[in-house]
Amino acid sequence: MKRSLSLLLPALAVLFFLACNKTHDGLNTVTPGTYPTLDDIFARTALPATTASFKVASGARIVSSGGTVVYFPIDAFQTYGGQIVTGSVDVKLQDWVRQGDMTFGKVLPVSDNQAMATSGQLYIEVTQNGKPVRLRQNYYAIILFPQYGLMGSSDQLYLGRKVIGSVNTVNWYGIDTAGRFNYTLLADTVAMRTDSLYYIAASHLAPNSGLANFSVKVNTPVPLEQTLAVASLDGMKAVYPVSSAINNVVYAQQIPVNPLHLAVMGVNKGVFYAGIVPIASPATDSTYEVQLKQVDPQDFRATLNALQ
């Protein structure tokens, strides 16, 4: 449901100039040959969380490490017991807007095994003295998701729950958005407001003309101790989990029939290997090939981020 945020723009203008003590750890770094598993590689390559503290009476504008901007209005919080929060609060933000960041952060736009296209995914945690607080009734956080050239449309509000998985760790589910969510398209930005915290996304089901089952032969210079694969759908920010390789073959099941790039990653003796194969028209019972080579994980994350 697309609605105007015109009534919120004055608040945005004011909040833009609010100061807060924003800190973050910067980009994580990895050293080739020092990570035994893909989980370890992902943990050290993924974008770090952003942390900040600010006075509730002042509100805040905070920028997450992936470029997402979050505005908190003045006096916006209460305890879960209903008491109005004063003083300062601590905020933790983490966003997954681009395909590489989603892949290495293991937060994919997937809802009950259905691929979604997303304008952005975000985690917001607000605490005071270590205890969680929430937004007051009729108070909203305003979120600006940068689009990096791939604009979303027709998004709905999705909330996320943690799940156990080697490729994806969050399952998204839609909720009744009446009065709780609106968004608008700005210049290379999707703006939304929400009264929810924790895992939040502006997404919609990825369009497709069916599902395909196909295989991808993995040409690798060394035997791989562990592999993972994902399919990045072209023309949208949509990343779908694919099975690990078995005897150097990835068996892709129930993949949306949409032009895509399939990425395969693996590790051998602490060294990261990866490759991407474009598949213009995935077809059932077809076989494709991908060539893996040694590559720096940060460089490969950037390559996935740049897919259009």
CSV table of N, CA, C and O in Angstrom, one decimal, residues 196-278:
chain,number,residue,atom,x,y,z
A,196,SER,N,7.2,-1.0,14.7
A,196,SER,CA,7.8,-2.2,15.1
A,196,SER,C,9.3,-2.1,15.2
A,196,SER,O,9.9,-1.3,14.6
A,197,LEU,N,9.9,-2.9,16.1
A,197,LEU,CA,11.3,-3.0,16.2
A,197,LEU,C,11.8,-4.4,15.9
A,197,LEU,O,11.0,-5.2,15.5
A,198,TYR,N,13.1,-4.6,16.1
A,198,TYR,CA,13.7,-5.9,15.8
A,198,TYR,C,13.8,-6.1,14.3
A,198,TYR,O,14.2,-5.2,13.6
A,199,TYR,N,13.5,-7.3,13.8
A,199,TYR,CA,13.7,-7.5,12.3
A,199,TYR,C,12.5,-6.9,11.5
A,199,TYR,O,11.4,-7.3,11.7
A,200,ILE,N,12.9,-6.0,10.6
A,200,ILE,CA,11.9,-5.3,9.8
A,200,ILE,C,12.3,-5.2,8.4
A,200,ILE,O,13.5,-5.1,8.1
A,201,ALA,N,11.4,-5.4,7.5
A,201,ALA,CA,11.7,-5.4,6.0
A,201,ALA,C,10.6,-4.8,5.2
A,201,ALA,O,9.4,-4.9,5.6
A,202,ALA,N,11.0,-4.1,4.2
A,202,ALA,CA,10.0,-3.6,3.2
A,202,ALA,C,10.2,-4.5,1.9
A,202,ALA,O,11.2,-4.4,1.2
A,203,SER,N,9.3,-5.4,1.7
A,203,SER,CA,9.5,-6.4,0.7
A,203,SER,C,8.2,-6.8,0.0
A,203,SER,O,7.1,-6.4,0.4
A,204,HIS,N,8.3,-7.6,-1.1
A,204,HIS,CA,7.1,-8.2,-1.7
A,204,HIS,C,7.6,-9.5,-2.4
A,204,HIS,O,8.8,-9.7,-2.6
A,205,LEU,N,6.7,-10.4,-2.6
A,205,LEU,CA,7.0,-11.7,-3.3
A,205,LEU,C,7.6,-11.4,-4.6
A,205,LEU,O,7.1,-10.6,-5.4
A,206,ALA,N,8.7,-12.1,-4.9
A,206,ALA,CA,9.4,-11.9,-6.2
A,206,ALA,C,8.6,-12.5,-7.3
A,206,ALA,O,8.1,-13.6,-7.2
A,207,PRO,N,8.4,-11.7,-8.4
A,207,PRO,CA,7.6,-12.2,-9.5
A,207,PRO,C,8.4,-13.3,-10.2
A,207,PRO,O,9.6,-13.3,-10.3
A,208,ASN,N,7.7,-14.3,-10.7
A,208,ASN,CA,8.3,-15.4,-11.5
A,208,ASN,C,7.3,-16.0,-12.4
A,208,ASN,O,6.1,-15.9,-12.1
A,209,SER,N,7.7,-16.8,-13.4
A,209,SER,CA,6.8,-17.4,-14.3
A,209,SER,C,6.8,-19.0,-14.1
A,209,SER,O,6.5,-19.7,-15.0
A,210,GLY,N,7.2,-19.4,-12.9
A,210,GLY,CA,7.3,-20.8,-12.5
A,210,GLY,C,8.5,-21.1,-11.7
A,210,GLY,O,9.3,-20.2,-11.4
A,211,LEU,N,8.7,-22.3,-11.5
A,211,LEU,CA,9.9,-22.8,-10.7
A,211,LEU,C,10.6,-23.9,-11.5
A,211,LEU,O,10.0,-24.6,-12.2
A,212,ALA,N,11.9,-23.9,-11.4
A,212,ALA,CA,12.7,-24.8,-12.1
A,212,ALA,C,13.7,-25.6,-11.2
A,212,ALA,O,14.1,-25.1,-10.2
A,213,ASN,N,14.0,-26.8,-11.6
A,213,ASN,CA,15.0,-27.7,-11.0
A,213,ASN,C,16.1,-27.9,-12.0
A,213,ASN,O,15.9,-28.5,-13.1
A,214,PHE,N,17.3,-27.6,-11.6
A,214,PHE,CA,18.4,-27.7,-12.5
A,214,PHE,C,19.7,-28.0,-11.7
A,214,PHE,O,19.7,-28.0,-10.5
A,215,SER,N,20.8,-28.3,-12.4
A,215,SER,CA,22.0,-28.7,-11.7
A,215,SER,C,23.2,-27.7,-12.2
A,215,SER,O,23.1,-27.3,-13.4
A,216,VAL,N,24.1,-27.5,-11.4
A,216,VAL,CA,25.3,-26.7,-11.7
A,216,VAL,C,26.6,-27.5,-11.4
A,216,VAL,O,26.8,-27.8,-10.2
A,217,LYS,N,27.4,-27.7,-12.4
A,217,LYS,CA,28.6,-28.4,-12.1
A,217,LYS,C,29.7,-27.4,-11.6
A,217,LYS,O,29.8,-26.3,-12.2
A,218,VAL,N,30.3,-27.8,-10.5
A,218,VAL,CA,31.3,-26.9,-9.9
A,218,VAL,C,32.7,-27.3,-10.3
A,218,VAL,O,33.2,-28.4,-9.9
A,219,ASN,N,33.3,-26.4,-11.1
A,219,ASN,CA,34.7,-26.6,-11.4
A,219,ASN,C,35.6,-25.9,-10.4
A,219,ASN,O,35.7,-24.7,-10.3
A,220,THR,N,36.3,-26.7,-9.6
A,220,THR,CA,37.1,-26.1,-8.5
A,220,THR,C,38.5,-26.6,-8.6
A,220,THR,O,38.8,-27.8,-8.9
A,221,PRO,N,39.5,-25.7,-8.3
A,221,PRO,CA,40.9,-26.1,-8.4
A,221,PRO,C,41.4,-27.1,-7.3
A,221,PRO,O,42.4,-27.7,-7.4
A,222,VAL,N,40.6,-27.1,-6.2
A,222,VAL,CA,41.0,-28.0,-5.0
A,222,VAL,C,39.7,-28.6,-4.5
A,222,VAL,O,38.6,-28.1,-4.7
A,223,PRO,N,39.8,-29.7,-3.8
A,223,PRO,CA,38.6,-30.3,-3.2
A,223,PRO,C,38.1,-29.3,-2.1
A,223,PRO,O,38.9,-28.7,-1.4
A,224,LEU,N,36.8,-29.2,-2.0
A,224,LEU,CA,36.2,-28.2,-1.1
A,224,LEU,C,35.7,-29.0,0.2
A,224,LEU,O,35.0,-30.0,0.0
A,225,GLU,N,36.0,-28.4,1.3
A,225,GLU,CA,35.6,-29.1,2.6
A,225,GLU,C,34.1,-28.7,2.9
A,225,GLU,O,33.5,-29.4,3.6
A,226,GLN,N,33.7,-27.6,2.4
A,226,GLN,CA,32.3,-27.1,2.7
A,226,GLN,C,31.9,-26.1,1.6
A,226,GLN,O,32.8,-25.4,1.0
A,227,THR,N,30.7,-26.2,1.2
A,227,THR,CA,30.2,-25.3,0.1
A,227,THR,C,28.8,-24.7,0.5
A,227,THR,O,28.1,-25.3,1.3
A,228,LEU,N,28.5,-23.6,-0.1
A,228,LEU,CA,27.2,-23.0,0.0
A,228,LEU,C,26.9,-22.3,-1.4
A,228,LEU,O,27.8,-21.9,-2.1
A,229,ALA,N,25.6,-22.2,-1.7
A,229,ALA,CA,25.2,-21.6,-3.0
A,229,ALA,C,24.0,-20.7,-2.8
A,229,ALA,O,23.1,-21.0,-1.9
A,230,VAL,N,23.9,-19.6,-3.5
A,230,VAL,CA,22.7,-18.8,-3.5
A,230,VAL,C,22.4,-18.3,-4.9
A,230,VAL,O,23.3,-18.3,-5.8
A,231,ALA,N,21.1,-18.0,-5.2
A,231,ALA,CA,20.7,-17.5,-6.5
A,231,ALA,C,20.3,-16.1,-6.3
A,231,ALA,O,19.4,-15.8,-5.5
A,232,SER,N,20.9,-15.1,-7.0
A,232,SER,CA,20.6,-13.7,-7.0
A,232,SER,C,19.8,-13.4,-8.2
A,232,SER,O,20.3,-13.5,-9.4
A,233,LEU,N,18.5,-13.1,-8.1
A,233,LEU,CA,17.6,-12.8,-9.2
A,233,LEU,C,17.9,-11.5,-9.8
A,233,LEU,O,18.0,-10.5,-9.1
A,234,ASP,N,18.0,-11.4,-11.1
A,234,ASP,CA,18.4,-10.2,-11.8
A,234,ASP,C,17.3,-9.2,-11.7
A,234,ASP,O,16.1,-9.5,-11.7
A,235,GLY,N,17.7,-7.9,-11.7
A,235,GLY,CA,16.8,-6.8,-11.8
A,235,GLY,C,16.0,-6.5,-10.5
A,235,GLY,O,15.1,-5.7,-10.5
A,236,MET,N,16.4,-7.2,-9.4
A,236,MET,CA,15.8,-6.9,-8.1
A,236,MET,C,16.7,-7.4,-7.0
A,236,MET,O,17.7,-8.1,-7.3
A,237,LYS,N,16.5,-6.9,-5.8
A,237,LYS,CA,17.3,-7.4,-4.7
A,237,LYS,C,16.6,-8.6,-4.1
A,237,LYS,O,15.8,-8.5,-3.1
A,238,ALA,N,16.9,-9.7,-4.6
A,238,ALA,CA,16.3,-11.0,-4.2
A,238,ALA,C,17.4,-12.1,-4.3
A,238,ALA,O,18.0,-12.3,-5.3
A,239,VAL,N,17.6,-12.7,-3.1
A,239,VAL,CA,18.6,-13.7,-3.0
A,239,VAL,C,18.0,-15.0,-2.4
A,239,VAL,O,17.3,-14.9,-1.3
A,240,TYR,N,18.1,-16.1,-3.1
A,240,TYR,CA,17.4,-17.3,-2.7
A,240,TYR,C,18.4,-18.4,-2.3
A,240,TYR,O,19.4,-18.6,-3.1
A,241,PRO,N,18.2,-19.1,-1.2
A,241,PRO,CA,19.2,-20.1,-0.9
A,241,PRO,C,19.1,-21.4,-1.8
A,241,PRO,O,18.1,-21.8,-2.2
A,242,VAL,N,20.3,-21.9,-2.1
A,242,VAL,CA,20.4,-23.1,-2.9
A,242,VAL,C,21.2,-24.2,-2.1
A,242,VAL,O,22.0,-23.8,-1.2
A,243,SER,N,21.1,-25.4,-2.4
A,243,SER,CA,21.7,-26.5,-1.7
A,243,SER,C,23.2,-26.4,-1.8
A,243,SER,O,23.8,-25.8,-2.8
A,244,SER,N,24.0,-27.1,-0.9
A,244,SER,CA,25.4,-27.2,-1.0
A,244,SER,C,25.7,-28.2,-2.2
A,244,SER,O,24.9,-28.9,-2.6
A,245,ALA,N,27.0,-28.2,-2.6
A,245,ALA,CA,27.4,-29.1,-3.7
A,245,ALA,C,27.5,-30.5,-3.1
A,245,ALA,O,28.0,-30.7,-2.0
A,246,ILE,N,27.1,-31.5,-4.0
A,246,ILE,CA,27.3,-32.9,-3.7
A,246,ILE,C,28.2,-33.5,-4.8
A,246,ILE,O,27.8,-33.4,-6.0
A,247,ASN,N,29.4,-33.9,-4.5
A,247,ASN,CA,30.3,-34.4,-5.5
A,247,ASN,C,30.5,-33.4,-6.6
A,247,ASN,O,30.5,-33.7,-7.8
A,248,ASN,N,30.7,-32.1,-6.2
A,248,ASN,CA,31.0,-31.0,-7.1
A,248,ASN,C,29.8,-30.7,-8.0
A,248,ASN,O,30.0,-30.2,-9.1
A,249,VAL,N,28.6,-31.0,-7.6
A,249,VAL,CA,27.4,-30.6,-8.3
A,249,VAL,C,26.4,-30.0,-7.4
A,249,VAL,O,26.1,-30.5,-6.3
A,250,VAL,N,25.9,-28.8,-7.7
A,250,VAL,CA,24.8,-28.1,-7.0
A,250,VAL,C,23.5,-28.5,-7.6
A,250,VAL,O,23.3,-28.3,-8.8
A,251,TYR,N,22.6,-29.1,-6.9
A,251,TYR,CA,21.3,-29.4,-7.4
A,251,TYR,C,20.3,-28.3,-6.9
A,251,TYR,O,19.9,-28.3,-5.7
A,252,ALA,N,20.0,-27.4,-7.8
A,252,ALA,CA,19.1,-26.3,-7.5
A,252,ALA,C,17.6,-26.8,-7.6
A,252,ALA,O,17.2,-27.2,-8.7
A,253,GLN,N,16.8,-26.6,-6.6
A,253,GLN,CA,15.5,-27.1,-6.5
A,253,GLN,C,14.5,-25.9,-6.3
A,253,GLN,O,14.7,-25.1,-5.5
A,254,GLN,N,13.4,-25.9,-7.1
A,254,GLN,CA,12.4,-24.9,-6.9
A,254,GLN,C,12.9,-23.5,-6.9
A,254,GLN,O,12.6,-22.7,-6.1
A,255,ILE,N,13.7,-23.2,-8.0
A,255,ILE,CA,14.3,-21.9,-8.1
A,255,ILE,C,13.4,-21.1,-9.1
A,255,ILE,O,12.9,-21.6,-10.1
A,256,PRO,N,13.0,-19.8,-8.7
A,256,PRO,CA,12.2,-19.0,-9.6
A,256,PRO,C,12.7,-18.9,-11.0
A,256,PRO,O,13.9,-18.7,-11.2
A,257,VAL,N,11.8,-19.1,-12.0
A,257,VAL,CA,12.3,-19.0,-13.4
A,257,VAL,C,12.4,-17.5,-13.7
A,257,VAL,O,11.4,-16.8,-14.1
A,258,ASN,N,13.6,-17.0,-13.6
A,258,ASN,CA,13.9,-15.6,-13.7
A,258,ASN,C,15.4,-15.5,-14.0
A,258,ASN,O,16.2,-16.3,-13.5
A,259,PRO,N,15.8,-14.6,-14.9
A,259,PRO,CA,17.2,-14.4,-15.1
A,259,PRO,C,17.9,-14.2,-13.8
A,259,PRO,O,17.5,-13.5,-12.9
A,260,LEU,N,19.0,-14.9,-13.6
A,260,LEU,CA,19.7,-14.9,-12.3
A,260,LEU,C,21.2,-15.1,-12.4
A,260,LEU,O,21.7,-15.5,-13.5
A,261,HIS,N,21.9,-14.9,-11.3
A,261,HIS,CA,23.3,-15.2,-11.2
A,261,HIS,C,23.4,-16.2,-10.0
A,261,HIS,O,22.9,-15.9,-8.9
A,262,LEU,N,24.0,-17.4,-10.3
A,262,LEU,CA,24.1,-18.4,-9.2
A,262,LEU,C,25.5,-18.3,-8.7
A,262,LEU,O,26.5,-18.5,-9.4
A,263,ALA,N,25.7,-18.1,-7.4
A,263,ALA,CA,27.0,-18.0,-6.7
A,263,ALA,C,27.3,-19.2,-5.9
A,263,ALA,O,26.4,-19.6,-5.1
A,264,VAL,N,28.5,-19.8,-6.0
A,264,VAL,CA,28.9,-20.9,-5.2
A,264,VAL,C,30.1,-20.5,-4.5
A,264,VAL,O,31.1,-19.9,-5.0
A,265,MET,N,30.2,-20.8,-3.2
A,265,MET,CA,31.3,-20.5,-2.3
A,265,MET,C,31.8,-21.7,-1.6
A,265,MET,O,30.9,-22.6,-1.3
A,266,GLY,N,33.0,-21.8,-1.3
A,266,GLY,CA,33.6,-23.0,-0.6
A,266,GLY,C,34.9,-22.6,0.1
A,266,GLY,O,35.4,-21.5,-0.1
A,267,VAL,N,35.3,-23.6,0.9
A,267,VAL,CA,36.6,-23.4,1.7
A,267,VAL,C,37.4,-24.6,1.6
A,267,VAL,O,36.9,-25.7,1.6
A,268,ASN,N,38.7,-24.4,1.5
A,268,ASN,CA,39.7,-25.5,1.6
A,268,ASN,C,40.9,-25.1,2.4
A,268,ASN,O,41.6,-24.1,2.0
A,269,LYS,N,41.2,-25.8,3.5
A,269,LYS,CA,42.4,-25.5,4.3
A,269,LYS,C,42.4,-24.0,4.7
A,269,LYS,O,43.5,-23.4,4.6
A,270,GLY,N,41.3,-23.4,5.0
A,270,GLY,CA,41.3,-22.0,5.4
A,270,GLY,C,41.3,-21.0,4.3
A,270,GLY,O,41.3,-19.8,4.6
A,271,VAL,N,41.2,-21.5,3.1
A,271,VAL,CA,41.2,-20.5,1.9
A,271,VAL,C,39.8,-20.5,1.3
A,271,VAL,O,39.2,-21.6,1.1
A,272,PHE,N,39.4,-19.3,0.9
A,272,PHE,CA,38.0,-19.1,0.4
A,272,PHE,C,38.1,-19.2,-1.1
A,272,PHE,O,38.9,-18.6,-1.8
A,273,TYR,N,37.1,-19.9,-1.7
A,273,TYR,CA,37.0,-20.0,-3.2
A,273,TYR,C,35.5,-19.7,-3.5
A,273,TYR,O,34.6,-20.0,-2.8
A,274,ALA,N,35.3,-19.0,-4.7
A,274,ALA,CA,34.0,-18.7,-5.1
A,274,ALA,C,33.9,-18.4,-6.6
A,274,ALA,O,35.0,-18.2,-7.2
A,275,GLY,N,32.7,-18.5,-7.1
A,275,GLY,CA,32.5,-18.2,-8.5
A,275,GLY,C,31.0,-17.9,-8.7
A,275,GLY,O,30.1,-18.2,-7.9
A,276,ILE,N,30.7,-17.2,-9.9
A,276,ILE,CA,29.4,-16.9,-10.3
A,276,ILE,C,29.1,-17.3,-11.7
A,276,ILE,O,30.0,-17.1,-12.6
A,277,VAL,N,27.9,-17.9,-12.0
A,277,VAL,CA,27.5,-18.2,-13.3
A,277,VAL,C,26.2,-17.5,-13.6
A,277,VAL,O,25.3,-17.6,-12.9
A,278,PRO,N,26.1,-16.7,-14.7
A,278,PRO,CA,24.8,-16.1,-15.1
A,278,PRO,C,24.0,-17.2,-15.8
A,278,PRO,O,24.5,-17.9,-16.6
